[in-house]
Amino acid sequence: MKPKPTGPIPSGYSAIDGELAIGGRAASELVDLAGRTPCFVYSREYLDQRVSMLRSAMPERLGINYAVKANPFALVIEHMAGLVDGFDIASAGELEMVKAAGIDPARVSFAGPGKRDEELEASISAGVTLNCESEGEARRAMAIGERLGKAPCIAIRVNPDFELKGSGMKMGGGAKPFGVDAERVPALAREVISAGAEWRGLHIFTGSQALSAEAIIEAQGNVLECANRLSDEIGAPLPKLNMGGGFGIPYFSGDAPLDISVIGGALGERFDALPDSLSETDLCIELGRYLVGEAGVYLTRIIDRKGSHGVIYLITDGGLHHQLAASGNFGTVVRRNYPVAIATRFGASPEEEASVVGCLCTPLDRLADNAYLPRAQVGDLVAVFCAGAYGASASPANFLGHGPAAEILV
Ligand SMILES: Cc1ncc(COP(=O)(O)O)c(C=O)c1O
């Protein structure tokens, strides 16, 4: 059987004494620091470099928000607080997390369908902007605000008539549970403004995990046009426009990194020619995986090495309960290998085809299928890259009772 390719290892990772280094420390030292395997290791330096690279590519006027759902580890949120302008949360649980990190709720917006009354109340009390997903939700928010004697900060999430082409997850275009259909937005906006809400403008999120700069440029143009049109129909300026995000990262063989300089250049030109309705508007994008995904590595130890009908299995103490996405069970149709390496033999020549699996008793628990790797032994560490986003936070840690992985920020 031909080996299956693994995804590209993100740039910036090198070896110390033959081991993968993260933040200048070797993998086995990091495991000692974390206290156990499996563990997620996130790098401050990587986060810093990523945000500064993004800022230098984007127009100065563009605010950058962090979507907490990508990685809500407390130390990551705290670190991001010093790097980004705003935070997008998806639940009252995430609200507690940003509050615990000392983040001013005025920098926070809350998007997500099905916000419960308690969540609306906590957000209104704190002064968080609600990106309302329906007429019903906006009206509930206004009623709660009236009861509390506090005007809710309301933006409307638009379900636009277009999508982010080529994105892994489409969040606009056609029937969607997210946002208010564009043609109904002006009436709802006028209603919330005249009811005395703090009008915060619009949120237009069109998709996520796009690797085509052209598709993102096109979607951003459509977002600005849509916001301009809606603002005219509303008859009031937009204090804020959250333009969504969708910047993807390479996970699989053949994926190429996004060219952000092209996106920033095109956005700069558009910002230079904004219509009057948007000239005073606070403009931002919201990104999750692009900011944190490549800054994280999942380290898991090989517990057993065995052969079955000609296949070598490296059986680890980790698995899909921490790495659902890498196992191919989170939003992918065809399973492909994430970037993986033998962390304790980093840079060694590949010698054999092996399948890396987790410790769960299900055939779904695969970290790398038939990959071409250096010969690894029991005790070696396996690294799964692109683990900084939707790893710990988007995997069923309680499945089979193994519990969560350790997490450290170095
Ligand atoms: C409203 C919203 N904001 C932000 C994100 C983060 O997306 P990503 O991590 O791909 O940047 C998502 C992802 O689904 C989302 O739905």
Short mmCIF file of C-alpha atoms and ligand atoms in Angstrom, two decimals:
data_model
loop_
_atom_site.label_atom_id
_atom_site.label_comp_id
_atom_site.label_asym_id
_atom_site.label_seq_id
_atom_site.Cartn_x
_atom_site.Cartn_y
_atom_site.Cartn_z
CA MET A 1 0.00 0.00 0.00
CA LYS A 2 1.26 3.50 -0.78
CA PRO A 3 1.77 5.68 2.32
CA LYS A 4 -0.82 8.41 2.77
CA PRO A 5 0.57 11.93 2.88
CA THR A 6 0.50 13.88 6.11
CA GLY A 7 -0.36 17.60 6.23
CA PRO A 8 2.34 20.25 6.11
CA ILE A 9 4.09 20.95 9.42
CA PRO A 10 3.52 24.66 10.14
CA SER A 11 6.57 26.82 9.57
CA GLY A 12 8.66 27.82 12.55
CA TYR A 13 9.04 24.43 14.26
CA SER A 14 12.59 23.12 14.56
CA ALA A 15 14.55 20.50 16.51
CA ILE A 16 16.63 20.68 19.69
CA ASP A 17 18.87 17.61 20.19
CA GLY A 18 16.75 15.60 17.76
CA GLU A 19 13.45 16.52 19.42
CA LEU A 20 10.70 18.83 18.28
CA ALA A 21 11.07 22.19 20.03
CA ILE A 22 8.13 24.42 20.92
CA GLY A 23 8.83 27.88 22.30
CA GLY A 24 12.52 26.95 22.51
CA ARG A 25 12.02 23.79 24.62
CA ALA A 26 12.31 20.16 23.62
CA ALA A 27 9.18 17.98 23.56
CA SER A 28 10.19 15.74 26.47
CA GLU A 29 10.98 18.76 28.65
CA LEU A 30 7.55 20.16 27.79
CA VAL A 31 5.88 16.91 28.83
CA ASP A 32 7.72 17.14 32.16
CA LEU A 33 6.45 20.68 32.50
CA ALA A 34 2.88 19.63 31.70
CA GLY A 35 3.22 16.75 34.16
CA ARG A 36 1.79 14.08 31.83
CA THR A 37 0.86 13.01 28.36
CA PRO A 38 -1.24 13.66 26.44
CA CYS A 39 -0.80 17.41 26.54
CA PHE A 40 -1.43 20.45 24.42
CA VAL A 41 1.46 22.89 24.23
CA TYR A 42 0.71 26.42 23.03
CA SER A 43 3.45 28.88 22.19
CA ARG A 44 3.32 32.55 23.23
CA GLU A 45 5.98 33.42 20.70
CA TYR A 46 3.94 31.83 17.91
CA LEU A 47 0.83 33.76 18.94
CA ASP A 48 2.76 37.03 19.10
CA GLN A 49 4.31 36.52 15.69
CA ARG A 50 1.03 35.51 14.12
CA VAL A 51 -0.84 38.57 15.33
CA SER A 52 1.96 40.97 14.45
CA MET A 53 2.27 39.47 10.95
CA LEU A 54 -1.47 39.85 10.48
CA ARG A 55 -1.49 43.43 11.74
CA SER A 56 1.26 44.43 9.39
CA ALA A 57 -0.62 42.92 6.43
CA MET A 58 -4.02 44.43 7.23
CA PRO A 59 -5.10 48.08 7.05
CA GLU A 60 -4.43 49.87 10.34
CA ARG A 61 -8.08 50.75 10.68
CA LEU A 62 -9.16 47.09 10.82
CA GLY A 63 -9.76 45.74 14.31
CA ILE A 64 -8.90 42.11 15.01
CA ASN A 65 -11.20 40.06 17.22
CA TYR A 66 -10.39 36.66 18.64
CA ALA A 67 -13.12 33.99 18.49
CA VAL A 68 -12.68 32.36 21.90
CA LYS A 69 -14.31 29.09 20.78
CA ALA A 70 -11.12 28.19 18.91
CA ASN A 71 -9.14 27.93 22.13
CA PRO A 72 -10.63 28.98 25.47
CA PHE A 73 -7.64 27.87 27.59
CA ALA A 74 -7.45 30.55 30.30
CA LEU A 75 -3.78 31.43 29.72
CA VAL A 76 -4.35 31.69 25.97
CA ILE A 77 -7.30 34.07 26.48
CA GLU A 78 -5.20 36.15 28.89
CA HIS A 79 -2.34 36.28 26.43
CA MET A 80 -4.61 37.20 23.51
CA ALA A 81 -6.05 40.05 25.60
CA GLY A 82 -2.81 41.93 25.06
CA LEU A 83 -2.71 41.22 21.34
CA VAL A 84 -6.18 41.66 19.85
CA ASP A 85 -8.85 44.35 19.93
CA GLY A 86 -11.98 42.37 20.68
CA PHE A 87 -13.33 38.96 21.63
CA ASP A 88 -16.20 37.00 20.17
CA ILE A 89 -17.89 34.59 22.56
CA ALA A 90 -20.50 31.90 21.93
CA SER A 91 -22.00 31.23 25.37
CA ALA A 92 -22.33 32.45 28.94
CA GLY A 93 -19.57 29.96 29.76
CA GLU A 94 -17.21 31.81 27.43
CA LEU A 95 -18.41 35.09 28.95
CA GLU A 96 -17.23 33.84 32.35
CA MET A 97 -13.89 32.91 30.80
CA VAL A 98 -13.26 36.35 29.28
CA LYS A 99 -14.37 38.01 32.51
CA ALA A 100 -11.99 35.80 34.48
CA ALA A 101 -9.19 36.96 32.17
CA GLY A 102 -10.00 40.55 33.18
CA ILE A 103 -11.22 41.53 29.71
CA ASP A 104 -13.47 44.57 29.56
CA PRO A 105 -16.93 43.35 28.42
CA ALA A 106 -17.11 46.43 26.18
CA ARG A 107 -14.58 44.60 23.96
CA VAL A 108 -16.76 41.49 23.77
CA SER A 109 -19.54 40.43 21.40
CA PHE A 110 -21.70 37.34 21.68
CA ALA A 111 -22.85 35.43 18.57
CA GLY A 112 -24.61 32.10 18.38
CA PRO A 113 -28.14 30.82 17.84
CA GLY A 114 -30.26 29.79 20.81
CA LYS A 115 -29.05 32.25 23.43
CA ARG A 116 -30.93 31.45 26.63
CA ASP A 117 -32.56 34.19 28.71
CA GLU A 118 -29.92 33.73 31.44
CA GLU A 119 -27.21 34.24 28.83
CA LEU A 120 -28.90 37.37 27.49
CA GLU A 121 -29.28 38.70 31.01
CA ALA A 122 -25.64 38.07 31.94
CA SER A 123 -24.48 39.73 28.72
CA ILE A 124 -26.73 42.76 29.08
CA SER A 125 -25.71 43.24 32.72
CA ALA A 126 -22.05 43.05 31.74
CA GLY A 127 -22.41 45.37 28.73
CA VAL A 128 -21.49 42.77 26.11
CA THR A 129 -22.72 43.38 22.54
CA LEU A 130 -25.31 40.83 21.49
CA ASN A 131 -25.10 39.81 17.85
CA CYS A 132 -28.79 38.95 17.63
CA GLU A 133 -29.63 35.96 15.49
CA SER A 134 -33.38 36.48 15.10
CA GLU A 135 -36.23 38.90 15.67
CA GLY A 136 -37.34 36.77 18.63
CA GLU A 137 -33.93 36.91 20.25
CA ALA A 138 -33.65 40.70 19.80
CA ARG A 139 -37.10 41.18 21.34
CA ARG A 140 -36.26 38.92 24.29
CA ALA A 141 -33.08 40.94 24.81
CA MET A 142 -35.01 44.21 24.79
CA ALA A 143 -37.57 42.88 27.26
CA ILE A 144 -34.80 41.65 29.57
CA GLY A 145 -33.04 45.02 29.24
CA GLU A 146 -36.23 46.80 30.24
CA ARG A 147 -36.64 44.56 33.29
CA LEU A 148 -33.01 45.21 34.29
CA GLY A 149 -33.28 48.94 33.60
CA LYS A 150 -30.30 48.68 31.26
CA ALA A 151 -30.31 49.29 27.53
CA PRO A 152 -28.91 46.19 25.79
CA CYS A 153 -26.07 46.68 23.29
CA ILE A 154 -27.50 45.16 20.13
CA ALA A 155 -25.99 44.35 16.77
CA ILE A 156 -27.81 42.24 14.23
CA ARG A 157 -26.19 39.22 12.70
CA VAL A 158 -27.07 39.18 9.03
CA ASN A 159 -27.70 36.01 7.07
CA PRO A 160 -26.38 37.39 3.78
CA ASP A 161 -27.38 36.25 0.31
CA PHE A 162 -23.84 35.13 -0.42
CA GLU A 163 -21.30 32.75 1.07
CA LEU A 164 -17.55 32.47 1.45
CA LYS A 165 -16.66 30.33 -1.54
CA GLY A 166 -14.50 27.31 -0.93
CA SER A 167 -14.82 27.58 2.85
CA GLY A 168 -14.80 24.46 5.00
CA MET A 169 -17.93 25.63 6.79
CA LYS A 170 -20.40 27.92 5.06
CA MET A 171 -22.30 30.26 7.36
CA GLY A 172 -24.26 32.39 4.89
CA GLY A 173 -26.29 32.11 1.69
CA GLY A 174 -29.72 30.47 1.63
CA ALA A 175 -31.60 29.07 4.61
CA LYS A 176 -29.46 29.13 7.76
CA PRO A 177 -30.08 28.96 11.51
CA PHE A 178 -27.62 31.87 11.87
CA GLY A 179 -28.52 35.51 11.60
CA VAL A 180 -31.53 37.36 10.24
CA ASP A 181 -32.21 37.11 6.49
CA ALA A 182 -30.74 40.26 4.96
CA GLU A 183 -34.03 41.65 3.64
CA ARG A 184 -35.57 41.57 7.14
CA VAL A 185 -32.63 43.32 8.84
CA PRO A 186 -33.62 46.97 8.20
CA ALA A 187 -37.04 46.61 9.86
CA LEU A 188 -35.54 44.86 12.90
CA ALA A 189 -32.74 47.42 13.19
CA ARG A 190 -35.23 50.29 13.16
CA GLU A 191 -37.30 48.48 15.79
CA VAL A 192 -34.35 48.00 18.21
CA ILE A 193 -33.11 51.56 17.68
CA SER A 194 -36.53 53.06 18.37
CA ALA A 195 -36.95 50.81 21.43
CA GLY A 196 -33.89 52.53 22.91
CA ALA A 197 -31.28 49.80 22.55
CA GLU A 198 -27.62 50.79 22.21
CA TRP A 199 -27.30 50.26 18.47
CA ARG A 200 -24.04 48.50 17.64
CA GLY A 201 -24.44 47.75 13.94
CA LEU A 202 -24.03 44.53 11.98
CA HIS A 203 -22.24 41.21 12.10
CA ILE A 204 -21.80 39.35 8.80
CA PHE A 205 -20.01 36.01 9.10
CA THR A 206 -19.87 34.15 5.82
CA GLY A 207 -17.79 31.05 6.50
CA SER A 208 -14.66 29.61 7.93
CA GLN A 209 -11.47 27.73 6.92
CA ALA A 210 -10.95 29.30 3.49
CA LEU A 211 -7.49 29.09 1.94
CA SER A 212 -8.25 31.16 -1.16
CA ALA A 213 -7.34 34.83 -0.85
CA GLU A 214 -9.53 35.59 -3.87
CA ALA A 215 -12.57 34.03 -2.21
CA ILE A 216 -11.99 36.03 0.98
CA ILE A 217 -11.47 39.26 -0.98
CA GLU A 218 -14.70 38.64 -2.86
CA ALA A 219 -16.63 37.87 0.35
CA GLN A 220 -15.25 41.00 2.06
CA GLY A 221 -16.35 43.10 -0.92
CA ASN A 222 -19.81 41.60 -0.71
CA VAL A 223 -19.92 42.21 3.05
CA LEU A 224 -19.07 45.91 2.64
CA GLU A 225 -21.62 46.31 -0.15
CA CYS A 226 -24.30 44.53 1.87
CA ALA A 227 -23.55 46.63 4.98
CA ASN A 228 -23.70 49.84 2.94
CA ARG A 229 -27.04 48.89 1.42
CA LEU A 230 -28.53 47.83 4.76
CA SER A 231 -27.28 50.94 6.52
CA ASP A 232 -29.00 53.11 3.88
CA GLU A 233 -32.22 51.15 4.29
CA ILE A 234 -32.01 51.35 8.09
CA GLY A 235 -31.53 55.10 7.80
CA ALA A 236 -28.92 55.23 10.60
CA PRO A 237 -25.14 54.95 10.48
CA LEU A 238 -23.44 51.73 11.54
CA PRO A 239 -21.34 52.25 14.66
CA LYS A 240 -19.68 48.86 14.06
CA LEU A 241 -19.36 46.30 11.33
CA ASN A 242 -17.97 42.89 12.17
CA MET A 243 -16.96 41.63 8.74
CA GLY A 244 -16.55 37.99 9.79
CA GLY A 245 -13.37 36.09 9.12
CA GLY A 246 -12.83 32.74 7.51
CA PHE A 247 -9.03 32.83 7.28
CA GLY A 248 -7.99 29.19 7.08
CA ILE A 249 -4.80 27.30 7.90
CA PRO A 250 -3.24 24.40 5.97
CA TYR A 251 -4.17 21.08 7.56
CA PHE A 252 -3.72 18.62 4.72
CA SER A 253 -1.20 17.68 2.07
CA GLY A 254 -1.58 20.07 -0.86
CA ASP A 255 -3.00 22.91 1.28
CA ALA A 256 -1.04 26.16 0.90
CA PRO A 257 -1.01 28.97 3.46
CA LEU A 258 -3.31 31.90 2.86
CA ASP A 259 -1.70 34.93 1.22
CA ILE A 260 -2.73 37.59 3.72
CA SER A 261 -0.74 40.36 2.05
CA VAL A 262 -3.06 40.16 -0.98
CA ILE A 263 -6.13 40.24 1.28
CA GLY A 264 -4.76 43.20 3.26
CA GLY A 265 -3.90 45.08 0.07
CA ALA A 266 -7.37 44.62 -1.40
CA LEU A 267 -9.03 45.59 1.87
CA GLY A 268 -6.85 48.70 2.12
CA GLU A 269 -8.02 49.81 -1.33
CA ARG A 270 -11.63 49.25 -0.34
CA PHE A 271 -11.16 51.17 2.91
CA ASP A 272 -9.76 54.10 0.93
CA ALA A 273 -12.99 54.27 -1.07
CA LEU A 274 -15.64 53.53 1.56
CA PRO A 275 -19.13 54.95 1.02
CA ASP A 276 -20.26 57.71 3.41
CA SER A 277 -22.44 55.26 5.33
CA LEU A 278 -19.34 53.34 6.48
CA SER A 279 -16.82 56.16 6.72
CA GLU A 280 -17.13 56.44 10.52
CA THR A 281 -17.83 52.76 11.19
CA ASP A 282 -15.57 50.67 13.44
CA LEU A 283 -14.55 47.79 11.18
CA CYS A 284 -13.22 44.47 12.42
CA ILE A 285 -12.70 40.86 11.47
CA GLU A 286 -13.05 37.91 13.83
CA LEU A 287 -10.69 34.99 13.61
CA GLY A 288 -10.21 31.81 15.57
CA ARG A 289 -8.02 29.13 14.02
CA TYR A 290 -5.90 31.56 12.00
CA LEU A 291 -4.69 33.21 15.21
CA VAL A 292 -4.14 30.18 17.41
CA GLY A 293 -4.33 26.95 15.37
CA GLU A 294 -0.72 26.63 14.31
CA ALA A 295 0.56 27.86 17.69
CA GLY A 296 -0.49 24.60 19.35
CA VAL A 297 0.88 21.05 19.27
CA TYR A 298 -0.67 17.95 20.83
CA LEU A 299 1.88 15.55 22.32
CA THR A 300 0.94 11.96 23.02
CA ARG A 301 3.11 9.00 24.02
CA ILE A 302 3.38 5.66 22.24
CA ILE A 303 2.17 2.98 24.64
CA ASP A 304 2.29 -0.01 22.32
CA ARG A 305 3.66 -0.95 18.95
CA LYS A 306 2.10 -3.87 17.15
CA GLY A 307 1.55 -5.37 13.75
CA SER A 308 -1.69 -6.64 12.27
CA HIS A 309 -1.94 -8.15 8.79
CA GLY A 310 1.07 -6.19 7.63
CA VAL A 311 0.07 -2.85 9.18
CA ILE A 312 2.22 -1.34 11.95
CA TYR A 313 0.16 0.35 14.63
CA LEU A 314 1.65 2.92 16.97
CA ILE A 315 -0.85 3.00 19.81
CA THR A 316 -0.79 6.20 21.84
CA ASP A 317 -2.22 7.39 25.12
CA GLY A 318 -4.11 10.12 23.25
CA GLY A 319 -6.80 10.07 20.62
CA LEU A 320 -10.00 11.50 19.28
CA HIS A 321 -11.22 12.44 22.75
CA HIS A 322 -8.72 15.35 22.47
CA GLN A 323 -8.24 15.48 18.72
CA LEU A 324 -11.61 14.88 17.14
CA ALA A 325 -10.72 17.00 14.12
CA ALA A 326 -7.40 15.24 13.47
CA SER A 327 -9.21 11.90 13.66
CA GLY A 328 -11.39 13.10 10.77
CA ASN A 329 -14.63 13.18 12.72
CA PHE A 330 -15.25 16.94 13.01
CA GLY A 331 -16.61 18.50 9.85
CA THR A 332 -14.71 16.52 7.22
CA VAL A 333 -16.22 14.20 4.66
CA VAL A 334 -13.10 12.31 3.64
CA ARG A 335 -10.53 11.54 6.34
CA ARG A 336 -7.04 12.87 5.58
CA ASN A 337 -3.95 13.02 7.75
CA TYR A 338 -3.19 16.13 9.77
CA PRO A 339 0.48 17.11 10.05
CA VAL A 340 2.06 14.61 12.46
CA ALA A 341 5.63 13.75 13.44
CA ILE A 342 7.52 11.58 15.88
CA ALA A 343 8.42 14.42 18.24
CA THR A 344 11.31 12.55 19.87
CA ARG A 345 12.85 11.79 16.46
CA PHE A 346 12.11 15.11 14.83
CA GLY A 347 13.94 15.54 11.56
CA ALA A 348 14.99 11.86 11.41
CA SER A 349 14.50 10.21 8.02
CA PRO A 350 11.24 8.35 7.50
CA GLU A 351 11.77 4.60 7.36
CA GLU A 352 8.43 2.88 7.64
CA GLU A 353 4.73 3.19 7.06
CA ALA A 354 2.77 3.20 10.29
CA SER A 355 -0.70 4.08 11.49
CA VAL A 356 -0.92 6.18 14.64
CA VAL A 357 -4.04 5.42 16.64
CA GLY A 358 -5.45 6.48 19.98
CA CYS A 359 -6.32 4.44 23.04
CA LEU A 360 -10.09 4.41 22.47
CA CYS A 361 -11.76 1.19 21.52
CA THR A 362 -13.27 2.47 18.28
CA PRO A 363 -12.01 2.31 14.70
CA LEU A 364 -12.74 6.05 14.47
CA ASP A 365 -9.78 6.77 16.74
CA ARG A 366 -7.06 7.42 14.16
CA LEU A 367 -4.44 10.14 14.34
CA ALA A 368 -2.51 9.20 11.18
CA ASP A 369 -3.33 6.55 8.63
CA ASN A 370 -0.49 4.70 6.97
CA ALA A 371 1.96 7.59 7.32
CA TYR A 372 5.62 7.47 6.33
CA LEU A 373 7.50 8.08 9.59
CA PRO A 374 10.85 7.50 11.32
CA ARG A 375 10.81 4.12 13.10
CA ALA A 376 9.21 4.83 16.47
CA GLN A 377 9.25 2.76 19.65
CA VAL A 378 7.19 2.51 22.80
CA GLY A 379 7.93 5.65 24.85
CA ASP A 380 8.41 7.96 21.87
CA LEU A 381 6.24 11.06 21.64
CA VAL A 382 3.98 11.76 18.68
CA ALA A 383 3.21 15.38 17.77
CA VAL A 384 -0.03 16.35 16.06
CA PHE A 385 0.25 19.91 14.72
CA CYS A 386 -2.46 22.52 14.10
CA ALA A 387 -3.73 21.61 17.56
CA GLY A 388 -4.09 25.14 18.89
CA ALA A 389 -7.68 25.48 17.64
CA TYR A 390 -10.68 23.16 18.05
CA GLY A 391 -8.55 20.54 19.79
CA ALA A 392 -9.18 20.49 23.52
CA SER A 393 -12.31 22.64 23.15
CA ALA A 394 -13.98 20.64 20.39
CA SER A 395 -13.35 17.03 21.41
CA PRO A 396 -15.30 14.68 23.68
CA ALA A 397 -12.80 14.51 26.58
CA ASN A 398 -15.16 12.45 28.71
CA PHE A 399 -15.64 9.71 26.16
CA LEU A 400 -14.61 6.36 27.72
CA GLY A 401 -13.54 8.12 30.90
CA HIS A 402 -10.02 9.08 29.85
CA GLY A 403 -10.54 12.72 30.78
CA PRO A 404 -8.96 15.88 29.39
CA ALA A 405 -5.38 16.37 28.24
CA ALA A 406 -3.05 18.70 30.13
CA GLU A 407 -2.63 22.16 28.59
CA ILE A 408 0.31 24.53 28.93
CA LEU A 409 1.32 27.86 27.43
CA VAL A 410 5.06 28.34 27.06
C1 LIG B 1 -19.60 33.39 14.35
C2 LIG B 1 -18.27 32.75 14.26
N1 LIG B 1 -17.19 33.49 14.50
C3 LIG B 1 -15.94 32.96 14.44
C4 LIG B 1 -15.73 31.65 14.11
C5 LIG B 1 -14.34 31.13 14.09
O1 LIG B 1 -13.97 30.55 12.90
P1 LIG B 1 -12.45 30.22 12.59
O2 LIG B 1 -11.88 29.53 13.77
O3 LIG B 1 -12.49 29.37 11.38
O4 LIG B 1 -11.75 31.52 12.35
C6 LIG B 1 -16.84 30.84 13.83
C7 LIG B 1 -16.66 29.43 13.46
O5 LIG B 1 -17.52 28.70 13.14
C8 LIG B 1 -18.14 31.41 13.90
O6 LIG B 1 -19.23 30.68 13.67
#
